[in-house]
mmCIF file of C-alpha atoms in Angstrom:
data_model
loop_
_atom_site.group_PDB
_atom_site.id
_atom_site.type_symbol
_atom_site.label_atom_id
_atom_site.label_comp_id
_atom_site.label_asym_id
_atom_site.label_seq_id
_atom_site.Cartn_x
_atom_site.Cartn_y
_atom_site.Cartn_z
ATOM 1 C CA UNK G 1 28.848 82.315 -96.449
ATOM 2 C CA UNK G 2 25.838 84.325 -97.642
ATOM 3 C CA UNK G 3 22.863 84.765 -95.336
ATOM 4 C CA UNK G 4 20.979 87.467 -97.226
ATOM 5 C CA UNK G 5 17.829 85.424 -97.874
ATOM 6 C CA UNK G 6 15.009 85.669 -95.356
ATOM 7 C CA UNK G 7 17.242 86.646 -92.455
ATOM 8 C CA UNK G 8 14.722 89.379 -91.686
ATOM 9 C CA UNK G 9 12.849 86.642 -89.798
ATOM 10 C CA UNK G 10 15.480 86.862 -87.052
ATOM 11 C CA UNK G 11 17.596 89.544 -85.445
ATOM 12 C CA UNK G 12 21.174 89.771 -86.709
ATOM 13 C CA UNK G 13 22.847 88.443 -83.556
ATOM 14 C CA UNK G 14 20.613 85.342 -83.745
ATOM 15 C CA UNK G 15 21.484 84.824 -87.412
ATOM 16 C CA UNK G 16 25.193 85.205 -86.667
ATOM 17 C CA UNK G 17 25.113 82.717 -83.782
ATOM 18 C CA UNK G 18 23.095 80.071 -85.625
ATOM 19 C CA UNK G 19 25.168 80.336 -88.802
ATOM 20 C CA UNK G 20 28.664 80.892 -87.405
ATOM 21 C CA UNK G 21 28.694 79.132 -84.027
ATOM 22 C CA UNK G 22 26.158 76.355 -84.595
ATOM 23 C CA UNK G 23 27.076 75.992 -88.301
ATOM 24 C CA UNK G 24 23.411 75.571 -89.161
ATOM 25 C CA UNK G 25 22.388 76.311 -92.735
ATOM 26 C CA UNK G 26 19.803 79.022 -92.174
ATOM 27 C CA UNK G 27 17.802 78.028 -95.238
ATOM 28 C CA UNK G 28 17.008 74.690 -93.573
ATOM 29 C CA UNK G 29 15.242 76.588 -90.773
ATOM 30 C CA UNK G 30 13.632 79.379 -92.771
ATOM 31 C CA UNK G 31 12.334 76.968 -95.409
ATOM 32 C CA UNK G 32 10.836 74.806 -92.689
ATOM 33 C CA UNK G 33 8.993 77.545 -90.816
ATOM 34 C CA UNK G 34 7.733 78.972 -94.116
ATOM 35 C CA UNK G 35 6.035 75.706 -95.066
ATOM 36 C CA UNK G 36 2.300 76.308 -95.694
ATOM 37 C CA UNK G 37 1.084 73.829 -93.058
ATOM 38 C CA UNK G 38 3.165 75.598 -90.394
ATOM 39 C CA UNK G 39 2.013 79.079 -91.397
ATOM 40 C CA UNK G 40 -0.205 79.605 -88.348
ATOM 41 C CA UNK G 41 2.710 78.693 -86.047
ATOM 42 C CA UNK G 42 5.351 80.794 -87.763
ATOM 43 C CA UNK G 43 5.564 83.467 -85.069
ATOM 44 C CA UNK G 44 5.697 80.801 -82.354
ATOM 45 C CA UNK G 45 8.653 79.100 -84.066
ATOM 46 C CA UNK G 46 10.499 82.373 -84.669
ATOM 47 C CA UNK G 47 10.090 83.285 -81.006
ATOM 48 C CA UNK G 48 11.286 79.831 -79.902
ATOM 49 C CA UNK G 49 14.401 79.981 -82.074
ATOM 50 C CA UNK G 50 15.264 83.483 -80.888
ATOM 51 C CA UNK G 51 14.764 82.553 -77.231
ATOM 52 C CA UNK G 52 16.843 79.376 -77.499
ATOM 53 C CA UNK G 53 19.646 81.213 -79.302
ATOM 54 C CA UNK G 54 19.718 83.866 -76.573
ATOM 55 C CA UNK G 55 19.933 81.178 -73.883
ATOM 56 C CA UNK G 56 22.912 79.599 -75.655
ATOM 57 C CA UNK G 57 24.688 82.897 -76.288
ATOM 58 C CA UNK G 58 24.475 83.737 -72.590
ATOM 59 C CA UNK G 59 25.536 80.206 -71.618
ATOM 60 C CA UNK G 60 28.587 80.044 -73.928
ATOM 61 C CA UNK G 61 30.650 82.446 -71.821
ATOM 62 C CA UNK G 62 30.537 80.053 -68.845
ATOM 63 C CA UNK G 63 30.199 76.603 -70.384
ATOM 64 C CA UNK G 64 31.041 73.699 -68.021
ATOM 65 C CA UNK G 65 32.661 70.502 -69.255
ATOM 66 C CA UNK G 66 29.893 67.984 -70.113
ATOM 67 C CA UNK G 67 31.636 65.129 -68.290
ATOM 68 C CA UNK G 68 31.292 67.043 -65.028
ATOM 69 C CA UNK G 69 27.520 67.059 -65.364
ATOM 70 C CA UNK G 70 27.231 63.314 -64.672
ATOM 71 C CA UNK G 71 24.435 62.941 -67.208
ATOM 72 C CA UNK G 72 22.319 65.757 -65.754
ATOM 73 C CA UNK G 73 21.025 68.608 -67.860
ATOM 74 C CA UNK G 74 22.962 71.847 -67.504
ATOM 75 C CA UNK G 75 21.154 75.148 -66.944
ATOM 76 C CA UNK G 76 20.852 75.937 -70.650
ATOM 77 C CA UNK G 77 19.434 72.491 -71.429
ATOM 78 C CA UNK G 78 16.922 72.814 -68.599
ATOM 79 C CA UNK G 79 15.752 76.216 -69.798
ATOM 80 C CA UNK G 80 15.452 75.103 -73.433
ATOM 81 C CA UNK G 81 13.726 71.834 -72.532
ATOM 82 C CA UNK G 82 11.235 73.522 -70.233
ATOM 83 C CA UNK G 83 10.441 76.180 -72.822
ATOM 84 C CA UNK G 84 9.959 73.635 -75.620
ATOM 85 C CA UNK G 85 7.874 71.283 -73.483
ATOM 86 C CA UNK G 86 5.587 74.148 -72.485
ATOM 87 C CA UNK G 87 4.889 74.715 -76.190
ATOM 88 C CA UNK G 88 4.580 71.030 -77.107
ATOM 89 C CA UNK G 89 1.951 70.447 -74.408
ATOM 90 C CA UNK G 90 -0.640 72.149 -76.599
ATOM 91 C CA UNK G 91 -0.220 69.669 -79.463
ATOM 92 C CA UNK G 92 -0.434 65.972 -80.259
ATOM 93 C CA UNK G 93 2.703 63.897 -80.939
ATOM 94 C CA UNK G 94 1.443 63.356 -84.493
ATOM 95 C CA UNK G 95 1.169 67.081 -85.233
ATOM 96 C CA UNK G 96 3.805 68.540 -87.536
ATOM 97 C CA UNK G 97 4.252 71.542 -85.242
ATOM 98 C CA UNK G 98 4.957 69.207 -82.301
ATOM 99 C CA UNK G 99 7.615 67.357 -84.307
ATOM 100 C CA UNK G 100 9.176 70.601 -85.520
ATOM 101 C CA UNK G 101 9.420 72.043 -82.013
ATOM 102 C CA UNK G 102 10.909 68.760 -80.779
ATOM 103 C CA UNK G 103 13.575 68.733 -83.501
ATOM 104 C CA UNK G 104 14.535 72.317 -82.713
ATOM 105 C CA UNK G 105 14.632 71.445 -79.003
ATOM 106 C CA UNK G 106 16.930 68.502 -79.750
ATOM 107 C CA UNK G 107 19.308 70.667 -81.811
ATOM 108 C CA UNK G 108 19.578 73.495 -79.279
ATOM 109 C CA UNK G 109 19.938 71.103 -76.321
ATOM 110 C CA UNK G 110 22.661 69.162 -78.141
ATOM 111 C CA UNK G 111 24.633 72.360 -78.605
ATOM 112 C CA UNK G 112 24.057 73.282 -74.973
ATOM 113 C CA UNK G 113 25.411 69.930 -73.812
ATOM 114 C CA UNK G 114 28.691 69.839 -75.745
ATOM 115 C CA UNK G 115 28.768 72.517 -78.408
ATOM 116 C CA UNK G 116 29.199 71.873 -82.110
ATOM 117 C CA UNK G 117 30.573 68.360 -81.607
ATOM 118 C CA UNK G 118 27.361 67.154 -79.950
ATOM 119 C CA UNK G 119 25.145 69.059 -82.368
ATOM 120 C CA UNK G 120 26.817 67.533 -85.420
ATOM 121 C CA UNK G 121 27.287 63.980 -84.192
ATOM 122 C CA UNK G 122 23.786 63.695 -82.662
ATOM 123 C CA UNK G 123 21.779 64.986 -85.606
ATOM 124 C CA UNK G 124 18.511 63.158 -86.164
ATOM 125 C CA UNK G 125 18.403 61.783 -89.688
ATOM 126 C CA UNK G 126 15.010 60.104 -89.787
ATOM 127 C CA UNK G 127 13.024 63.291 -89.179
ATOM 128 C CA UNK G 128 13.530 66.928 -90.113
ATOM 129 C CA UNK G 129 16.480 68.498 -88.324
ATOM 130 C CA UNK G 130 18.259 71.837 -88.877
ATOM 131 C CA UNK G 131 21.041 71.130 -91.371
ATOM 132 C CA UNK G 132 24.543 71.423 -89.920
ATOM 133 C CA UNK G 133 27.265 72.186 -92.473
ATOM 134 C CA UNK G 134 30.827 71.960 -91.207
ATOM 135 C CA UNK G 135 33.353 74.375 -92.701
ATOM 136 C CA UNK G 136 36.205 73.834 -90.234
ATOM 137 C CA UNK G 137 37.828 70.877 -88.476
ATOM 138 C CA UNK G 138 35.677 69.451 -85.686
ATOM 139 C CA UNK G 139 37.513 68.198 -82.606
ATOM 140 C CA UNK G 140 38.089 65.737 -81.042
ATOM 141 C CA UNK G 141 38.579 63.467 -84.033
ATOM 142 C CA UNK G 142 40.771 60.605 -85.243
ATOM 143 C CA UNK G 143 41.768 62.017 -88.629
ATOM 144 C CA UNK G 144 45.379 60.942 -88.034
ATOM 145 C CA UNK G 145 44.333 57.263 -88.265
ATOM 146 C CA UNK G 146 43.072 57.595 -91.848
ATOM 147 C CA UNK G 147 44.915 56.503 -94.985
ATOM 148 C CA UNK G 148 45.900 59.018 -97.634
ATOM 149 C CA UNK G 149 44.070 59.062 -99.937
ATOM 150 C CA UNK G 150 41.032 57.548 -98.212
ATOM 151 C CA UNK G 151 38.593 55.184 -99.882
ATOM 152 C CA UNK G 152 35.139 56.425 -98.930
ATOM 153 C CA UNK G 153 31.564 55.229 -99.444
ATOM 154 C CA UNK G 154 28.191 56.937 -99.123
ATOM 155 C CA UNK G 155 24.681 55.486 -99.110
ATOM 156 C CA UNK G 156 22.237 58.011 -100.527
ATOM 157 C CA UNK G 157 19.546 58.709 -103.107
ATOM 158 C CA UNK G 158 20.293 58.325 -106.802
ATOM 159 C CA UNK G 159 19.271 61.966 -107.277
ATOM 160 C CA UNK G 160 22.276 63.044 -105.194
ATOM 161 C CA UNK G 161 24.564 61.269 -107.664
ATOM 162 C CA UNK G 162 22.714 62.574 -110.711
ATOM 163 C CA UNK G 163 22.687 66.166 -109.439
ATOM 164 C CA UNK G 164 26.252 65.977 -108.039
ATOM 165 C CA UNK G 165 24.928 67.651 -104.888
ATOM 166 C CA UNK G 166 26.783 65.478 -102.390
ATOM 167 C CA UNK G 167 26.427 65.436 -98.625
ATOM 168 C CA UNK G 168 29.326 65.755 -96.201
ATOM 169 C CA UNK G 169 28.981 62.472 -94.309
ATOM 170 C CA UNK G 170 30.809 59.508 -95.883
ATOM 171 C CA UNK G 171 32.171 56.260 -94.444
ATOM 172 C CA UNK G 172 35.301 54.149 -94.672
ATOM 173 C CA UNK G 173 33.000 51.111 -94.345
ATOM 174 C CA UNK G 174 31.261 49.857 -97.472
ATOM 175 C CA UNK G 175 28.918 47.780 -95.295
ATOM 176 C CA UNK G 176 27.913 50.845 -93.277
ATOM 177 C CA UNK G 177 27.198 52.768 -96.482
ATOM 178 C CA UNK G 178 24.986 49.906 -97.715
ATOM 179 C CA UNK G 179 23.110 50.066 -94.424
ATOM 180 C CA UNK G 180 22.407 53.786 -94.920
ATOM 181 C CA UNK G 181 21.432 53.204 -98.530
ATOM 182 C CA UNK G 182 19.096 50.234 -98.119
ATOM 183 C CA UNK G 183 18.322 49.490 -94.457
ATOM 184 C CA UNK G 184 18.527 52.528 -92.185
ATOM 185 C CA UNK G 185 15.593 54.420 -93.726
ATOM 186 C CA UNK G 186 13.552 51.442 -94.956
ATOM 187 C CA UNK G 187 10.685 52.230 -92.560
ATOM 188 C CA UNK G 188 10.289 55.791 -93.822
ATOM 189 C CA UNK G 189 7.289 56.501 -96.093
ATOM 190 C CA UNK G 190 9.489 58.127 -98.739
ATOM 191 C CA UNK G 191 11.884 55.157 -99.002
ATOM 192 C CA UNK G 192 12.245 53.429 -102.402
ATOM 193 C CA UNK G 193 15.110 50.939 -102.664
ATOM 194 C CA UNK G 194 15.155 51.386 -106.435
ATOM 195 C CA UNK G 195 16.126 55.019 -105.922
ATOM 196 C CA UNK G 196 18.990 54.324 -103.532
ATOM 197 C CA UNK G 197 22.676 53.855 -104.315
ATOM 198 C CA UNK G 198 26.097 53.375 -102.736
ATOM 199 C CA UNK G 199 28.849 55.670 -104.005
ATOM 200 C CA UNK G 200 32.622 55.231 -103.845
ATOM 201 C CA UNK G 201 35.452 57.747 -104.137
ATOM 202 C CA UNK G 202 39.054 58.519 -103.218
ATOM 203 C CA UNK G 203 39.470 61.592 -101.053
ATOM 204 C CA UNK G 204 42.526 63.547 -99.789
ATOM 205 C CA UNK G 205 43.168 63.212 -96.057
ATOM 206 C CA UNK G 206 44.179 66.866 -95.681
ATOM 207 C CA UNK G 207 40.676 67.996 -96.725
ATOM 208 C CA UNK G 208 38.867 65.977 -94.030
ATOM 209 C CA UNK G 209 36.943 67.990 -91.427
ATOM 210 C CA UNK G 210 36.067 65.199 -89.007
ATOM 211 C CA UNK G 211 36.530 61.470 -88.516
ATOM 212 C CA UNK G 212 35.198 58.939 -86.017
ATOM 213 C CA UNK G 213 36.239 55.386 -86.839
ATOM 214 C CA UNK G 214 34.899 53.892 -83.600
ATOM 215 C CA UNK G 215 31.244 53.273 -84.466
ATOM 216 C CA UNK G 216 29.922 54.406 -87.850
ATOM 217 C CA UNK G 217 33.339 54.843 -89.482
ATOM 218 C CA UNK G 218 32.260 58.345 -90.432
ATOM 219 C CA UNK G 219 34.383 60.838 -92.340
ATOM 220 C CA UNK G 220 33.130 64.374 -92.962
ATOM 221 C CA UNK G 221 34.381 65.854 -96.202
ATOM 222 C CA UNK G 222 34.204 69.097 -98.158
ATOM 223 C CA UNK G 223 32.174 68.211 -101.273
ATOM 224 C CA UNK G 224 34.036 70.710 -103.442
ATOM 225 C CA UNK G 225 37.140 68.529 -103.139
ATOM 226 C CA UNK G 226 35.444 65.374 -104.429
ATOM 227 C CA UNK G 227 36.837 64.103 -107.710
ATOM 228 C CA UNK G 228 35.920 60.831 -109.413
ATOM 229 C CA UNK G 229 32.828 59.166 -107.964
ATOM 230 C CA UNK G 230 31.477 55.791 -109.000
ATOM 231 C CA UNK G 231 28.397 53.750 -108.177
ATOM 232 C CA UNK G 232 29.027 50.455 -106.400
ATOM 233 C CA UNK G 233 27.338 47.359 -107.787
#
């Protein structure tokens, strides 16, 4: 995985941890903090990201099991939360910088709580969130319960289909995919039902990276192994 672009914003050990341990696509962070309306807060965001990464790196060597915490924040979560809240206190909830800090706080605290599993499965989809891209099997999972090949569905924008730039999260439930296509984001200002679609494909079980059939019937795939894809009517 190439991280040559804009990594000069962060020290190498921070880049390595974010990209290799947290599986975050660095461009999703660097593009965000380089947005013009966040320009005056760029140094603040860089410092926050570096500090949070250092907290997690130190914490990883002695990580407790999350079930033993009985719902309480662990030391890394406390430190990250306190740091983020001290920054957010200077801004209004409607401010873009407030929302950006809060999304970063959510991502780093999720990883602190239960590593990559929590970070991936608790991503916020209705607001900006650092993009997590899985490139290895995420455990625990229920991949063994899947058919082979699997019939999968995805609710997304038509542009994703037209550009063949597919996301990783699909579903074994057609109804769930319709929900993501036409209901889940209906309150968002960018939503246009005429630009939404449900896709269908067959996918090999041995290329699945994660599955959870208990709630959202989610299956995480490797887009390079997608073959024939059709639009559902």
